[in-house]
């Protein structure tokens, strides 16, 4: 099993370690709920060094990404970040990812750890007819995610660079504690925050300094990372998006630019759109006592109409809620459905899939 | 990790205590710590028949659901209803907060269970 550079730190901090995507990763340190709430109220620090980093270089880098990536890559300017998908010809998802634009001939791609090798092989295959180089840089980077309303103030204490100049979905090189990092205003928690890429020893140094200097900053594990992204309906590959679920069904068409001439999977999506969607991801509020989990079947009377893609007792709402793929026309708001949980059938109601709304004060 | 001497244990992390001819059953300190915060327990009904090794309740942490296996066979005479509204009691004191009280079919079933030393050894592995 692979270890990130922070492995020994996690163990020292008393983390429960599990295998995830071939890495020995912390699932929680002290309490999943506390870690989750720290990110909603103060800030949390995640080791996300397992993520894959792939660089695309060459004169045709933009043309190439325009074809393999669903979003509008040509609209990106240097130092901007974009979210989108790689698709199969049938419209199913290869992976979801972030693309960082260094310049027209140089892009930095951040992909899911579990999909990295698959993505790299797929990209190399697609790249054959383009003048580009696709390089797996994962072994050279470690990554932290600093997330929460206090992330800016906390990180600012470690640099003379003005971090407020890095606006949402942009990035820049930043000197933190005398070392250079690539820092983006991004994350996967529904909160403000940063993702920080650097060399292994620099990331280790920064992880220690951040935790040492900020009492309100909690180290957070993969458990809280999942409940946080779930509450704000950010998809997780293998759950809300898979090789058999299209981005349209998952409700992420904002990251699919249908107006460009072509991209892999476009024809399938056009057809799906013309025929009309037959199902989509919705939120469920569980009305009976109980918690529904991924894989649970959803019924309308005796008819099976879908399945749960992720389910938790939401730490922010303290309610059992779920994301589920539901056949039309049962996907309408307030529609009552039934969820089979072991021997019990629980009543549930369709709600907006963004389960948690941040209080705008 | 607390492992009271007077209890018997299963390899699946339940404990059983014999008192006045009844068996009280709960989950171990090791189990509650591994699960993390318990947020819901699907409890059985009073008068349900249970058998050794069969599932009698499901305990949910934020992260996942886990089935509880009965250490013994018998009839449930009482269910700890307080857990319905306060499942976190399991984290606070897993030995004080039993889950079910059972009228045993056969006390000798207890002989096949682990003592505290054997359980502690197993949990540490």
Short mmCIF file of C-alpha atoms in Angstrom, two decimals:
data_model
loop_
_atom_site.label_atom_id
_atom_site.label_comp_id
_atom_site.label_asym_id
_atom_site.label_seq_id
_atom_site.Cartn_x
_atom_site.Cartn_y
_atom_site.Cartn_z
CA UNK A 1 0.00 0.00 0.00
CA UNK A 2 1.26 3.49 -0.85
CA UNK A 3 1.79 6.15 1.78
CA UNK A 4 1.64 9.91 1.41
CA UNK A 5 4.46 12.01 2.80
CA UNK A 6 2.18 12.88 5.74
CA UNK A 7 1.51 9.26 6.72
CA UNK A 8 3.56 9.38 9.93
CA UNK A 9 1.93 12.68 10.91
CA UNK A 10 -1.52 11.12 10.58
CA UNK A 11 -0.54 8.18 12.75
CA UNK A 12 1.00 10.53 15.36
CA UNK A 13 -2.22 12.54 15.41
CA UNK A 14 -4.09 9.33 16.24
CA UNK A 15 -5.90 8.99 12.91
CA UNK A 16 -7.83 5.87 12.00
CA UNK A 17 -6.17 4.74 8.80
CA UNK A 18 -7.90 2.92 5.96
CA UNK A 19 -7.00 1.86 2.45
CA UNK A 20 -8.31 4.25 -0.18
CA UNK A 21 -7.34 4.13 -3.86
CA UNK A 22 -4.24 2.13 -2.97
CA UNK A 23 -3.11 4.59 -0.29
CA UNK A 24 -3.09 4.25 3.49
CA UNK A 25 -5.18 7.33 4.32
CA UNK A 26 -6.75 8.88 7.46
CA UNK A 27 -10.54 8.38 7.53
CA UNK A 28 -10.92 10.38 10.73
CA UNK A 29 -8.69 11.70 13.52
CA UNK A 30 -10.91 12.26 16.55
CA UNK A 31 -14.50 12.67 15.41
CA UNK A 32 -15.99 12.82 11.95
CA UNK A 33 -18.71 15.20 13.15
CA UNK A 34 -16.24 17.58 14.79
CA UNK A 35 -14.02 17.56 11.72
CA UNK A 36 -17.02 18.21 9.49
CA UNK A 37 -18.27 21.09 11.64
CA UNK A 38 -14.77 22.58 11.91
CA UNK A 39 -14.79 23.02 8.12
CA UNK A 40 -18.29 24.56 8.17
CA UNK A 41 -17.47 26.94 11.05
CA UNK A 42 -13.68 27.48 11.23
CA UNK A 43 -11.34 25.49 9.04
CA UNK A 44 -10.07 21.98 8.37
CA UNK A 45 -6.89 20.64 6.82
CA UNK A 46 -6.96 17.61 4.51
CA UNK A 47 -4.12 15.54 3.10
CA UNK A 48 -5.18 15.00 -0.51
CA UNK A 49 -1.76 13.93 -1.77
CA UNK A 50 -3.32 10.79 -3.21
CA UNK A 51 -4.95 12.85 -6.00
CA UNK A 52 -3.38 12.42 -9.44
CA UNK A 53 -1.57 15.24 -11.22
CA UNK A 54 -1.16 15.07 -14.99
CA UNK A 55 0.50 17.70 -17.17
CA UNK A 56 -0.44 18.31 -20.82
CA UNK A 57 2.25 20.12 -22.81
CA UNK A 58 2.68 21.12 -26.44
CA UNK A 59 1.57 23.38 -29.29
CA UNK A 60 -1.79 21.58 -29.54
CA UNK A 61 -2.46 21.33 -25.81
CA UNK A 62 -5.56 23.56 -25.99
CA UNK A 63 -6.94 21.82 -29.12
CA UNK A 64 -6.40 18.45 -27.46
CA UNK A 65 -8.13 19.35 -24.18
CA UNK A 66 -10.98 20.96 -26.11
CA UNK A 67 -11.73 17.51 -27.54
CA UNK A 68 -11.23 15.33 -24.46
CA UNK A 69 -12.67 17.68 -21.81
CA UNK A 70 -16.35 18.66 -21.60
CA UNK A 71 -16.03 22.25 -20.39
CA UNK A 72 -15.13 25.38 -22.36
CA UNK A 73 -11.34 25.17 -22.13
CA UNK A 74 -10.87 27.89 -24.77
CA UNK A 75 -12.53 30.40 -22.45
CA UNK A 76 -9.85 29.86 -19.80
CA UNK A 77 -7.15 32.48 -19.34
CA UNK A 78 -3.81 31.80 -17.68
CA UNK A 79 -4.11 31.19 -13.91
CA UNK A 80 -7.75 30.14 -14.13
CA UNK A 81 -9.13 26.77 -13.07
CA UNK A 82 -12.06 24.88 -14.61
CA UNK A 83 -14.10 21.86 -13.50
CA UNK A 84 -15.34 19.31 -16.02
CA UNK A 85 -15.37 15.72 -17.22
CA UNK A 86 -13.67 13.23 -19.48
CA UNK A 87 -16.41 11.15 -21.15
CA UNK A 88 -16.64 7.89 -23.03
CA UNK A 89 -18.27 7.92 -26.47
CA UNK A 90 -21.51 6.69 -24.80
CA UNK A 91 -21.62 9.76 -22.53
CA UNK A 92 -20.63 7.85 -19.37
CA UNK A 93 -17.93 9.46 -17.24
CA UNK A 94 -14.24 8.47 -17.35
CA UNK A 95 -13.49 10.92 -14.54
CA UNK A 96 -14.22 14.40 -13.21
CA UNK A 97 -11.29 16.76 -12.82
CA UNK A 98 -9.90 20.25 -12.44
CA UNK A 99 -7.80 21.84 -15.18
CA UNK A 100 -5.32 24.59 -14.29
CA UNK A 101 -4.19 26.71 -17.23
CA UNK A 102 -0.53 27.74 -17.04
CA UNK A 103 -0.55 28.95 -20.67
CA UNK A 104 -1.93 27.88 -24.08
CA UNK A 105 0.63 25.10 -24.30
CA UNK A 106 0.77 24.00 -20.70
CA UNK A 107 -2.06 22.67 -18.50
CA UNK A 108 -2.08 20.99 -15.07
CA UNK A 109 -4.83 18.38 -14.54
CA UNK A 110 -5.95 17.11 -11.12
CA UNK A 111 -7.81 13.79 -11.26
CA UNK A 112 -9.24 11.26 -8.81
CA UNK A 113 -6.69 8.99 -7.17
CA UNK A 114 -8.66 5.84 -7.95
CA UNK A 115 -8.90 6.80 -11.64
CA UNK A 116 -5.43 8.18 -12.24
CA UNK A 117 -3.94 5.23 -14.12
CA UNK A 118 -7.13 4.77 -16.16
CA UNK A 119 -7.20 8.50 -17.00
CA UNK A 120 -3.56 8.54 -17.99
CA UNK A 121 -3.95 5.54 -20.32
CA UNK A 122 -7.13 7.04 -21.82
CA UNK A 123 -5.45 10.42 -22.38
CA UNK A 124 -2.38 8.85 -23.97
CA UNK A 125 -4.61 6.95 -26.39
CA UNK A 126 -6.54 10.11 -27.34
CA UNK A 127 -3.31 12.13 -27.62
CA UNK A 128 -1.87 10.09 -30.52
CA UNK A 129 -3.28 12.37 -33.22
CA UNK A 130 -2.22 15.60 -31.46
CA UNK A 131 1.13 17.29 -31.05
CA UNK A 132 1.07 17.06 -27.25
CA UNK A 133 2.86 15.32 -24.44
CA UNK A 134 0.91 13.82 -21.53
CA UNK A 135 3.02 13.40 -18.39
CA UNK A 136 2.04 11.78 -15.09
CA UNK A 137 3.43 14.14 -12.45
CA UNK A 138 1.71 12.48 -9.49
CA UNK A 139 4.91 11.13 -7.92
CA UNK A 140 6.34 14.65 -7.66
CA UNK A 141 3.50 16.42 -5.85
CA UNK A 142 1.89 16.36 -2.46
CA UNK A 143 -1.32 18.29 -1.88
CA UNK A 144 -3.21 19.87 1.00
CA UNK A 145 -6.75 21.24 1.06
CA UNK A 146 -7.33 24.01 3.60
CA UNK A 147 -11.09 24.54 3.75
CA UNK A 148 -13.48 26.67 5.77
CA UNK A 149 -14.51 30.28 6.43
CA UNK A 150 -11.23 30.94 8.30
CA UNK A 151 -8.98 29.42 5.61
CA UNK A 152 -7.98 32.78 4.13
CA UNK A 153 -7.01 34.38 7.44
CA UNK A 154 -5.10 31.29 8.52
CA UNK A 155 -3.10 30.84 5.33
CA UNK A 156 -2.41 34.58 5.07
CA UNK A 157 -0.44 34.34 8.32
CA UNK A 158 2.17 32.27 6.48
CA UNK A 159 2.92 34.55 3.53
CA UNK A 160 3.59 38.14 2.49
CA UNK A 161 1.77 37.54 -0.80
CA UNK A 162 -1.79 38.87 -0.88
CA UNK A 163 -3.97 35.76 -0.92
CA UNK A 164 -7.21 37.71 -1.33
CA UNK A 165 -5.94 38.47 -4.86
CA UNK A 166 -6.48 34.78 -5.67
CA UNK A 167 -10.18 34.79 -6.48
CA UNK A 168 -12.50 31.77 -6.70
CA UNK A 169 -11.27 29.24 -9.29
CA UNK A 170 -7.96 30.98 -9.95
CA UNK A 171 -4.44 30.06 -8.81
CA UNK A 172 -0.97 31.46 -8.44
CA UNK A 173 2.48 30.64 -7.13
CA UNK A 174 2.67 31.64 -3.48
CA UNK A 175 5.62 31.70 -1.08
CA UNK A 176 4.54 30.09 2.18
CA UNK A 177 7.13 29.84 4.96
CA UNK A 178 9.85 30.60 2.41
CA UNK A 179 8.89 27.81 -0.01
CA UNK A 180 7.01 28.05 -3.29
CA UNK A 181 3.64 26.38 -3.73
CA UNK A 182 0.94 26.43 -6.35
CA UNK A 183 -2.18 27.66 -4.53
CA UNK A 184 -5.72 27.71 -5.94
CA UNK A 185 -8.94 29.09 -4.47
CA UNK A 186 -10.78 25.81 -4.88
CA UNK A 187 -12.04 22.87 -2.87
CA UNK A 188 -14.70 20.24 -2.58
CA UNK A 189 -16.52 21.10 0.61
CA UNK A 190 -18.90 23.94 -0.27
CA UNK A 191 -16.75 26.33 1.79
CA UNK A 192 -14.17 28.93 0.91
CA UNK A 193 -10.64 27.60 0.89
CA UNK A 194 -7.47 26.66 -0.88
CA UNK A 195 -5.83 23.69 -2.49
CA UNK A 196 -2.07 23.75 -2.14
CA UNK A 197 0.37 21.80 -4.32
CA UNK A 198 4.05 21.47 -3.51
CA UNK A 199 7.08 19.28 -3.18
CA UNK A 200 6.79 16.52 -0.60
CA UNK A 201 9.06 17.96 2.08
CA UNK A 202 7.57 21.44 1.69
CA UNK A 203 4.03 20.09 2.10
CA UNK A 204 5.12 18.20 5.21
CA UNK A 205 6.61 21.36 6.67
CA UNK A 206 3.47 23.39 5.84
CA UNK A 207 1.09 20.77 7.28
CA UNK A 208 2.95 20.88 10.61
CA UNK A 209 3.20 24.69 10.71
CA UNK A 210 -0.47 25.19 9.92
CA UNK A 211 -1.63 22.83 12.66
CA UNK A 212 0.87 24.23 15.13
CA UNK A 213 -0.11 27.87 14.57
CA UNK A 214 -3.90 27.66 14.39
CA UNK A 215 -5.74 26.17 17.31
CA UNK A 216 -9.09 26.27 15.53
CA UNK A 217 -7.69 24.31 12.57
CA UNK A 218 -8.57 20.61 12.66
CA UNK A 219 -6.89 17.89 10.64
CA UNK A 220 -9.75 16.23 8.73
CA UNK A 221 -10.01 12.76 7.24
CA UNK A 222 -11.66 11.25 4.19
CA UNK A 223 -14.85 10.68 6.23
CA UNK A 224 -15.51 14.40 6.66
CA UNK A 225 -14.37 15.08 3.10
CA UNK A 226 -17.17 12.82 1.89
CA UNK A 227 -19.94 14.18 4.16
CA UNK A 228 -18.95 17.76 3.27
CA UNK A 229 -19.03 17.26 -0.50
CA UNK A 230 -22.24 15.22 -0.18
CA UNK A 231 -24.14 17.98 1.66
CA UNK A 232 -23.51 20.44 -1.15
CA UNK A 233 -24.23 17.88 -3.90
CA UNK A 234 -20.73 17.72 -5.33
CA UNK A 235 -20.49 14.41 -7.18
CA UNK A 236 -18.08 11.64 -6.22
CA UNK A 237 -16.90 9.35 -8.99
CA UNK A 238 -18.36 5.88 -8.56
CA UNK A 239 -21.45 7.30 -6.84
CA UNK A 240 -23.24 10.21 -8.53
CA UNK A 241 -21.16 9.88 -11.69
CA UNK A 242 -20.00 6.58 -13.19
CA UNK A 243 -19.27 5.07 -16.58
CA UNK A 244 -23.03 4.46 -16.89
CA UNK A 245 -24.28 7.83 -15.59
CA UNK A 246 -23.92 10.89 -17.81
CA UNK A 247 -23.24 14.40 -16.48
CA UNK A 248 -26.70 15.45 -17.66
CA UNK A 249 -28.38 12.76 -15.56
CA UNK A 250 -26.17 13.72 -12.66
CA UNK A 251 -27.23 17.38 -13.05
CA UNK A 252 -23.80 18.83 -13.81
CA UNK A 253 -24.46 20.29 -17.23
CA UNK A 254 -22.85 23.56 -16.13
CA UNK A 255 -19.54 21.74 -16.67
CA UNK A 256 -20.48 20.52 -20.15
CA UNK A 257 -20.13 23.08 -22.93
CA UNK A 258 -22.58 21.81 -25.54
CA UNK A 259 -21.94 24.74 -27.89
CA UNK A 260 -18.44 23.69 -28.95
CA UNK A 261 -18.07 21.80 -32.25
CA UNK A 262 -17.07 18.50 -30.73
CA UNK A 263 -15.86 16.65 -27.66
CA UNK A 264 -15.72 12.94 -26.90
CA UNK A 265 -19.18 11.86 -25.76
CA UNK A 266 -20.97 14.89 -27.20
CA UNK A 267 -23.06 12.92 -29.71
CA UNK A 268 -24.40 10.68 -26.96
CA UNK A 269 -25.31 13.69 -24.81
CA UNK A 270 -27.02 15.45 -27.73
CA UNK A 271 -29.10 12.33 -28.34
CA UNK A 272 -29.93 12.01 -24.66
CA UNK A 273 -30.99 15.65 -24.51
CA UNK A 274 -33.16 15.34 -27.62
CA UNK A 275 -34.86 12.18 -26.38
CA UNK A 276 -35.32 13.77 -22.94
CA UNK A 277 -33.76 12.59 -19.70
CA UNK A 278 -35.38 9.51 -18.20
CA UNK A 279 -33.81 9.87 -14.76
CA UNK A 280 -31.75 12.28 -12.70
CA UNK A 281 -30.01 12.75 -9.35
CA UNK A 282 -32.21 14.33 -6.66
CA UNK A 283 -32.01 14.90 -2.93
CA UNK A 284 -34.05 12.81 -0.51
CA UNK A 285 -35.11 13.68 3.00
CA UNK A 286 -35.81 10.54 5.01
CA UNK A 287 -39.11 11.04 6.83
CA UNK A 288 -39.11 7.85 8.92
CA UNK A 289 -36.44 7.10 11.50
CA UNK A 290 -33.37 5.55 9.95
CA UNK A 291 -30.48 6.23 7.63
CA UNK A 292 -30.31 5.17 4.02
CA UNK A 293 -27.00 4.27 2.41
CA UNK A 294 -25.55 3.92 -1.05
CA UNK A 295 -27.15 1.13 -3.06
CA UNK A 296 -30.53 1.13 -1.28
CA UNK A 297 -33.43 0.69 -3.72
CA UNK A 298 -36.07 3.41 -4.10
CA UNK A 299 -39.70 2.51 -4.81
CA UNK A 300 -42.98 4.11 -5.77
CA UNK A 301 -45.48 1.57 -4.48
CA UNK A 302 -44.11 -1.76 -5.73
CA UNK A 303 -42.29 -0.25 -8.69
CA UNK A 304 -38.55 0.22 -8.38
CA UNK A 305 -37.78 3.77 -9.51
CA UNK A 306 -34.17 4.27 -8.53
CA UNK A 307 -31.28 3.85 -6.12
CA UNK A 308 -29.39 5.80 -3.49
CA UNK A 309 -25.97 7.05 -4.63
CA UNK A 310 -24.83 8.46 -1.25
CA UNK A 311 -26.62 8.60 2.11
CA UNK A 312 -25.73 9.90 5.56
CA UNK A 313 -27.06 11.44 8.69
CA UNK A 314 -25.98 14.92 7.62
CA UNK A 315 -23.70 16.37 10.31
CA UNK A 316 -24.70 19.97 9.47
CA UNK A 317 -28.45 19.35 9.34
CA UNK A 318 -28.59 16.47 11.84
CA UNK A 319 -31.08 14.80 9.51
CA UNK A 320 -30.96 11.64 7.43
CA UNK A 321 -30.68 12.71 3.80
CA UNK A 322 -29.47 11.14 0.58
CA UNK A 323 -28.63 11.70 -3.05
CA UNK A 324 -30.46 9.26 -5.31
CA UNK A 325 -30.89 8.50 -9.01
CA UNK A 326 -34.65 8.58 -9.60
CA UNK A 327 -36.68 7.76 -12.72
CA UNK A 328 -38.95 10.46 -14.08
CA UNK A 329 -41.63 11.56 -13.25
CA UNK A 330 -40.88 10.65 -9.61
CA UNK A 331 -38.05 13.19 -9.46
CA UNK A 332 -40.33 16.16 -8.78
CA UNK A 333 -39.81 18.16 -5.57
CA UNK A 334 -41.91 16.97 -2.61
CA UNK A 335 -42.75 13.70 -4.36
CA UNK A 336 -43.00 10.92 -1.76
CA UNK A 337 -41.02 7.74 -2.35
CA UNK A 338 -40.04 4.65 -0.35
CA UNK A 339 -36.53 3.47 0.40
CA UNK A 340 -35.80 -0.15 1.28
CA UNK A 341 -33.34 -0.39 4.19
CA UNK A 342 -32.71 -3.99 5.15
CA UNK A 343 -36.14 -5.28 6.26
CA UNK A 344 -37.72 -1.87 6.64
CA UNK A 345 -39.29 0.48 4.15
CA UNK A 346 -38.70 4.13 4.97
CA UNK A 347 -40.75 7.04 3.66
CA UNK A 348 -38.76 9.77 1.98
CA UNK A 349 -39.46 12.97 0.08
CA UNK A 350 -37.68 14.46 -2.92
CA UNK A 351 -35.86 17.68 -2.05
CA UNK A 352 -33.25 19.87 -3.75
CA UNK A 353 -30.01 18.01 -4.17
CA UNK A 354 -27.99 20.79 -2.61
CA UNK A 355 -28.93 19.53 0.83
CA UNK A 356 -27.06 22.15 2.82
CA UNK A 357 -27.35 25.87 2.10
CA UNK A 358 -24.83 28.10 3.73
CA UNK A 359 -26.46 30.86 5.78
CA UNK A 360 -25.84 34.06 3.93
CA UNK A 361 -25.42 36.68 6.60
CA UNK B 1 -9.75 0.32 25.86
CA UNK B 2 -11.98 -0.91 28.68
CA UNK B 3 -12.76 -4.62 28.92
CA UNK B 4 -14.57 -5.43 32.19
CA UNK B 5 -13.52 -8.79 33.64
CA UNK B 6 -17.03 -9.95 34.59
CA UNK B 7 -18.38 -9.87 31.00
CA UNK B 8 -18.24 -12.35 28.15
CA UNK B 9 -17.41 -11.25 24.61
CA UNK B 10 -17.89 -12.24 20.98
CA UNK B 11 -15.41 -12.06 18.13
CA UNK B 12 -17.84 -9.60 16.52
CA UNK B 13 -17.42 -7.12 19.43
CA UNK B 14 -20.60 -7.60 21.45
CA UNK B 15 -20.57 -8.16 25.21
CA UNK B 16 -23.00 -10.11 27.36
CA UNK B 17 -23.58 -9.87 31.10
CA UNK B 18 -25.56 -12.42 33.10
CA UNK B 19 -27.65 -10.84 35.88
CA UNK B 20 -30.55 -12.45 37.79
CA UNK B 21 -30.92 -15.06 35.08
CA UNK B 22 -31.17 -12.50 32.27
CA UNK B 23 -28.55 -11.66 29.66
CA UNK B 24 -27.81 -7.99 28.95
CA UNK B 25 -26.17 -7.39 25.58
CA UNK B 26 -24.29 -4.41 24.22
CA UNK B 27 -21.24 -3.46 22.15
CA UNK B 28 -17.69 -3.16 23.43
CA UNK B 29 -15.61 -0.06 24.03
CA UNK B 30 -13.38 -1.14 21.15
CA UNK B 31 -16.45 -1.38 18.86
CA UNK B 32 -17.83 2.05 19.77
CA UNK B 33 -14.40 3.60 19.29
CA UNK B 34 -13.97 1.96 15.88
CA UNK B 35 -17.43 3.03 14.74
CA UNK B 36 -17.08 6.64 15.78
CA UNK B 37 -20.15 8.65 16.74
CA UNK B 38 -23.22 6.45 16.82
CA UNK B 39 -26.10 8.34 15.23
CA UNK B 40 -28.87 5.75 15.02
CA UNK B 41 -29.72 2.28 16.24
CA UNK B 42 -32.31 0.15 14.57
CA UNK B 43 -33.62 -1.73 17.59
CA UNK B 44 -35.50 -5.04 17.60
CA UNK B 45 -38.94 -5.49 19.18
CA UNK B 46 -39.64 -6.92 22.61
CA UNK B 47 -40.66 -10.56 22.43
CA UNK B 48 -38.54 -11.16 19.29
CA UNK B 49 -36.80 -14.53 19.30
CA UNK B 50 -33.08 -14.31 18.61
CA UNK B 51 -30.50 -17.00 18.07
CA UNK B 52 -26.78 -17.15 18.68
CA UNK B 53 -24.85 -15.57 15.84
CA UNK B 54 -27.88 -13.99 14.20
CA UNK B 55 -28.33 -10.29 13.58
CA UNK B 56 -30.51 -8.52 16.17
CA UNK B 57 -29.94 -4.79 15.57
CA UNK B 58 -28.13 -2.40 13.29
CA UNK B 59 -25.98 0.38 14.58
CA UNK B 60 -25.23 3.39 12.39
CA UNK B 61 -22.32 5.76 12.72
CA UNK B 62 -21.98 8.81 10.49
CA UNK B 63 -19.86 6.71 8.19
CA UNK B 64 -21.58 3.35 7.94
CA UNK B 65 -24.07 0.78 9.19
CA UNK B 66 -22.97 -2.31 11.14
CA UNK B 67 -25.03 -5.32 12.12
CA UNK B 68 -24.95 -6.57 15.70
CA UNK B 69 -24.82 -10.32 16.20
CA UNK B 70 -26.42 -11.98 19.17
CA UNK B 71 -23.97 -13.76 21.50
CA UNK B 72 -26.72 -16.08 22.75
CA UNK B 73 -30.17 -17.47 21.93
CA UNK B 74 -33.37 -16.46 23.67
CA UNK B 75 -36.33 -14.09 23.76
CA UNK B 76 -35.91 -10.34 24.05
CA UNK B 77 -37.71 -9.22 27.20
CA UNK B 78 -36.65 -5.58 27.08
CA UNK B 79 -35.12 -3.09 24.65
CA UNK B 80 -33.20 -0.04 25.84
CA UNK B 81 -35.53 2.59 24.40
CA UNK B 82 -33.35 5.46 25.62
CA UNK B 83 -31.03 4.66 22.72
CA UNK B 84 -33.72 5.57 20.24
CA UNK B 85 -33.44 9.26 21.05
CA UNK B 86 -29.90 9.24 22.42
CA UNK B 87 -27.82 6.75 20.44
CA UNK B 88 -24.68 8.63 21.53
CA UNK B 89 -25.06 6.99 24.96
CA UNK B 90 -23.31 4.01 23.36
CA UNK B 91 -20.20 6.14 22.86
CA UNK B 92 -20.41 7.67 26.31
CA UNK B 93 -20.55 4.35 28.16
CA UNK B 94 -20.89 1.21 26.06
CA UNK B 95 -21.07 -1.09 29.12
CA UNK B 96 -23.62 0.88 31.14
CA UNK B 97 -25.85 1.26 28.09
CA UNK B 98 -26.98 -2.22 27.20
CA UNK B 99 -29.05 -2.65 24.04
CA UNK B 100 -31.27 -5.65 24.74
CA UNK B 101 -32.19 -7.80 27.74
CA UNK B 102 -32.75 -11.44 26.89
CA UNK B 103 -34.27 -14.46 28.59
CA UNK B 104 -31.71 -17.15 27.79
CA UNK B 105 -32.63 -20.42 26.17
CA UNK B 106 -29.46 -22.16 27.30
CA UNK B 107 -26.95 -20.70 29.75
CA UNK B 108 -24.24 -23.07 28.54
CA UNK B 109 -24.00 -21.02 25.34
CA UNK B 110 -22.07 -18.51 27.43
CA UNK B 111 -19.25 -21.01 27.88
CA UNK B 112 -18.36 -20.78 24.21
CA UNK B 113 -17.79 -17.00 24.40
CA UNK B 114 -14.51 -15.16 24.96
CA UNK B 115 -13.38 -13.97 28.38
CA UNK B 116 -11.97 -10.44 28.78
CA UNK B 117 -8.34 -11.50 28.28
CA UNK B 118 -9.08 -13.42 25.10
CA UNK B 119 -11.22 -10.57 23.75
CA UNK B 120 -8.60 -7.94 24.51
CA UNK B 121 -6.03 -9.98 22.68
CA UNK B 122 -8.33 -10.30 19.67
CA UNK B 123 -9.17 -6.60 19.61
CA UNK B 124 -5.50 -5.64 19.69
CA UNK B 125 -4.64 -7.69 16.63
#
